[in-house]
Amino acid sequence: GSLSDNAAILGAIERSQAALRRRPRCGRAHRRHTCTADLAYRAPSLMPDALIDVPHRVQLPGTACALYSLGMVMDYWHAHDSANPTALVCDKDESLQRLEPHVSRFSCAPTTPRRLLDVAIALGHTHNGSCWSASHLVELAASFGYAARAVHRASAADLKAVLSSGHPPLVIFDVDLWTGDPVLAGGGAAHVGVALGSRSSASPEPWPREPEPPHAADAA
């Protein structure tokens, strides 16, 4: 069934154009994949009910969940191939990391001085970090060299198809403001997150939970 009327998937943030132009090469940095060309054209397959391992980020208080989620997906592809760029949301992320070295605010060092927030503002998509348009997120991802597409009124089958290909999609959905659980609210309580996996209704066990990092409540 439909995830919600306003749901959209930023589904194939598949690869950077730089990675596509690179010749295949193997090496120690790519132990998880045979060569970089394999990453450029297809993601690793997942077993049913498996979770995609997406690097975390700690979101600053506010409404920039879309930008932090996009940064997490960029980190995911950068971790697989260093040719794929990744960027911080704003300068404050780096400043706070230096002030609080015991808190891991992001997993991958940025490869560019450009910031997601600055670029989104320059594109006219936000003025304070809020970004609720899947098409705008596609354009923002493309400005950093990524191929992306938006799927509006996405179904659960659409989401599972993206996940089964090993692509962690951004999902725009409504949340209960008290519990954080997904709800249908016609876009009245929108949030953007990264989907890590899916499971069938026959799965008997709940998702395993990893230890929460400090300030986990603020994490994207």
XYZ file of C-alpha atoms in Angstrom:
220
model
C 0.000 0.000 0.000
C 0.941 3.654 -0.165
C 3.383 4.914 2.434
C 1.451 8.203 2.623
C -0.005 10.732 0.227
C 3.003 12.996 0.530
C 5.633 10.252 0.583
C 8.455 10.382 -1.898
C 11.626 8.389 -2.290
C 14.911 9.886 -3.332
C 15.719 6.478 -4.590
C 18.810 5.865 -6.735
C 21.536 8.043 -5.323
C 23.606 5.475 -7.112
C 26.989 6.909 -7.882
C 28.929 10.043 -8.649
C 29.773 10.960 -12.194
C 33.434 10.939 -11.166
C 33.207 7.274 -10.215
C 31.642 6.432 -13.568
C 34.545 8.047 -15.389
C 37.154 6.140 -13.438
C 38.799 3.041 -14.822
C 38.282 -0.141 -12.808
C 41.016 -0.767 -10.294
C 41.386 -3.020 -7.343
C 43.228 -2.431 -4.122
C 43.248 -2.556 -0.354
C 40.875 0.361 -0.036
C 38.208 -1.637 -1.842
C 38.236 -4.938 0.005
C 34.462 -5.011 0.263
C 34.114 -4.858 -3.530
C 36.061 -6.446 -6.335
C 36.760 -3.136 -8.026
C 35.428 0.396 -8.212
C 33.580 -0.217 -11.477
C 31.398 -2.749 -9.680
C 30.368 -0.051 -7.209
C 29.670 2.423 -9.955
C 27.114 0.244 -11.672
C 25.498 -1.809 -8.958
C 25.318 -1.967 -5.197
C 25.939 -5.086 -3.120
C 22.927 -7.380 -2.892
C 21.169 -7.758 0.447
C 19.669 -10.766 2.097
C 15.975 -10.434 2.994
C 15.420 -8.432 6.179
C 19.020 -7.178 6.159
C 19.883 -3.633 7.161
C 22.039 -1.354 5.019
C 24.948 -0.024 7.066
C 24.639 3.758 6.622
C 27.063 6.032 8.512
C 25.426 8.183 11.176
C 25.326 11.945 11.634
C 24.170 14.023 14.582
C 21.631 16.614 13.480
C 21.789 20.096 14.921
C 18.509 21.244 16.552
C 16.156 22.553 13.909
C 14.447 21.358 10.766
C 17.358 20.296 8.540
C 16.566 16.572 8.677
C 16.544 16.340 4.879
C 20.038 17.788 4.544
C 21.483 15.559 7.268
C 19.803 12.511 5.732
C 21.255 13.372 2.330
C 24.670 13.777 3.964
C 24.362 10.302 5.488
C 23.640 8.771 2.086
C 26.594 10.656 0.592
C 28.741 9.257 3.421
C 27.495 5.759 2.556
C 28.672 5.993 -1.050
C 31.888 7.753 -0.076
C 32.676 4.924 2.356
C 32.373 2.477 -0.546
C 34.465 4.557 -2.939
C 36.484 7.607 -1.925
C 35.869 9.142 -5.374
C 32.263 9.733 -4.330
C 32.067 13.182 -2.690
C 30.547 13.963 0.678
C 29.816 17.290 2.343
C 28.837 18.606 5.748
C 25.542 20.412 6.228
C 27.079 23.555 7.749
C 30.296 24.875 9.289
C 28.903 24.408 12.790
C 29.085 20.613 12.366
C 32.860 20.827 12.107
C 33.171 23.444 14.852
C 31.182 21.351 17.322
C 33.201 18.262 16.446
C 36.377 20.095 17.447
C 34.784 21.386 20.651
C 33.285 17.990 21.547
C 35.779 15.380 20.269
C 34.117 12.705 22.433
C 30.931 13.005 20.346
C 31.126 11.583 16.841
C 28.949 14.065 14.941
C 29.751 12.641 11.496
C 31.474 9.540 10.189
C 33.300 10.756 7.079
C 35.489 13.808 6.675
C 34.098 16.133 4.009
C 35.740 16.015 0.603
C 34.684 19.560 -0.310
C 34.427 22.890 1.506
C 30.953 23.357 0.018
C 28.140 22.910 2.527
C 24.776 21.316 1.805
C 22.913 24.169 3.492
C 24.740 26.869 1.537
C 24.131 25.114 -1.782
C 20.449 24.497 -0.961
C 20.026 28.199 -0.142
C 21.804 29.212 -3.352
C 19.450 26.958 -5.330
C 16.469 28.671 -3.709
C 15.255 25.479 -2.020
C 15.407 26.676 1.594
C 16.320 29.615 3.797
C 16.668 27.822 7.143
C 17.452 24.195 6.298
C 13.907 22.933 5.817
C 13.534 21.004 2.572
C 10.377 18.964 2.000
C 10.561 18.523 -1.780
C 12.020 15.305 -3.177
C 12.700 17.098 -6.469
C 14.719 19.739 -4.646
C 16.744 17.036 -2.899
C 17.417 15.400 -6.270
C 18.724 18.711 -7.605
C 20.846 19.231 -4.496
C 22.362 15.745 -4.833
C 23.047 16.375 -8.530
C 24.925 19.573 -7.680
C 27.465 17.362 -5.902
C 27.734 14.979 -8.863
C 25.250 12.281 -7.841
C 22.645 10.640 -10.050
C 19.288 10.648 -8.259
C 15.578 10.347 -8.976
C 12.363 11.117 -7.112
C 9.400 8.733 -6.851
C 6.204 10.451 -5.723
C 3.310 8.618 -4.052
C 5.665 5.713 -3.561
C 4.367 2.328 -2.513
C 5.905 -0.152 -0.095
C 6.889 -2.210 -3.140
C 8.760 0.778 -4.586
C 10.654 1.214 -1.341
C 11.541 -2.487 -1.088
C 12.792 -2.498 -4.682
C 15.224 0.320 -3.947
C 16.386 -1.289 -0.713
C 16.879 -4.699 -2.324
C 19.318 -3.124 -4.789
C 21.441 -1.914 -1.886
C 20.543 1.755 -2.267
C 19.599 3.544 0.973
C 16.761 5.893 -0.073
C 15.650 9.127 1.522
C 11.996 8.907 2.496
C 9.674 11.837 3.213
C 6.920 10.798 5.599
C 4.782 12.024 8.489
C 5.719 11.242 12.082
C 3.902 11.271 15.391
C 5.397 14.276 17.171
C 5.342 12.441 20.523
C 6.626 9.004 19.575
C 8.407 9.576 16.265
C 6.474 6.693 14.692
C 5.390 6.977 11.027
C 1.784 8.122 10.618
C -0.528 9.373 7.875
C -1.078 13.090 8.448
C -1.301 14.527 4.941
C 2.079 16.188 5.242
C 1.190 17.979 8.457
C 4.084 16.474 10.439
C 6.685 15.809 7.753
C 10.100 14.327 8.393
C 12.904 13.035 6.188
C 14.908 9.956 7.052
C 17.075 7.252 5.527
C 15.464 3.828 5.083
C 17.884 1.047 6.024
C 15.835 -2.039 5.254
C 12.470 -3.744 5.200
C 11.048 -6.958 6.528
C 8.066 -9.155 5.882
C 5.165 -9.305 8.319
C 6.237 -12.870 9.050
C 9.498 -11.713 10.645
C 9.112 -12.736 14.307
C 11.883 -10.685 15.903
C 12.142 -6.892 16.240
C 14.973 -5.042 14.558
C 18.227 -5.318 16.513
C 19.162 -2.048 18.180
C 22.697 -0.752 18.291
C 24.000 1.235 21.286
C 22.846 4.816 20.985
C 25.576 7.475 20.636
C 25.561 10.557 22.864
C 22.778 12.982 21.952
C 21.161 10.231 19.872
C 17.808 12.013 20.124
C 19.239 14.698 17.840
C 20.613 12.236 15.286
C 19.302 12.418 11.745
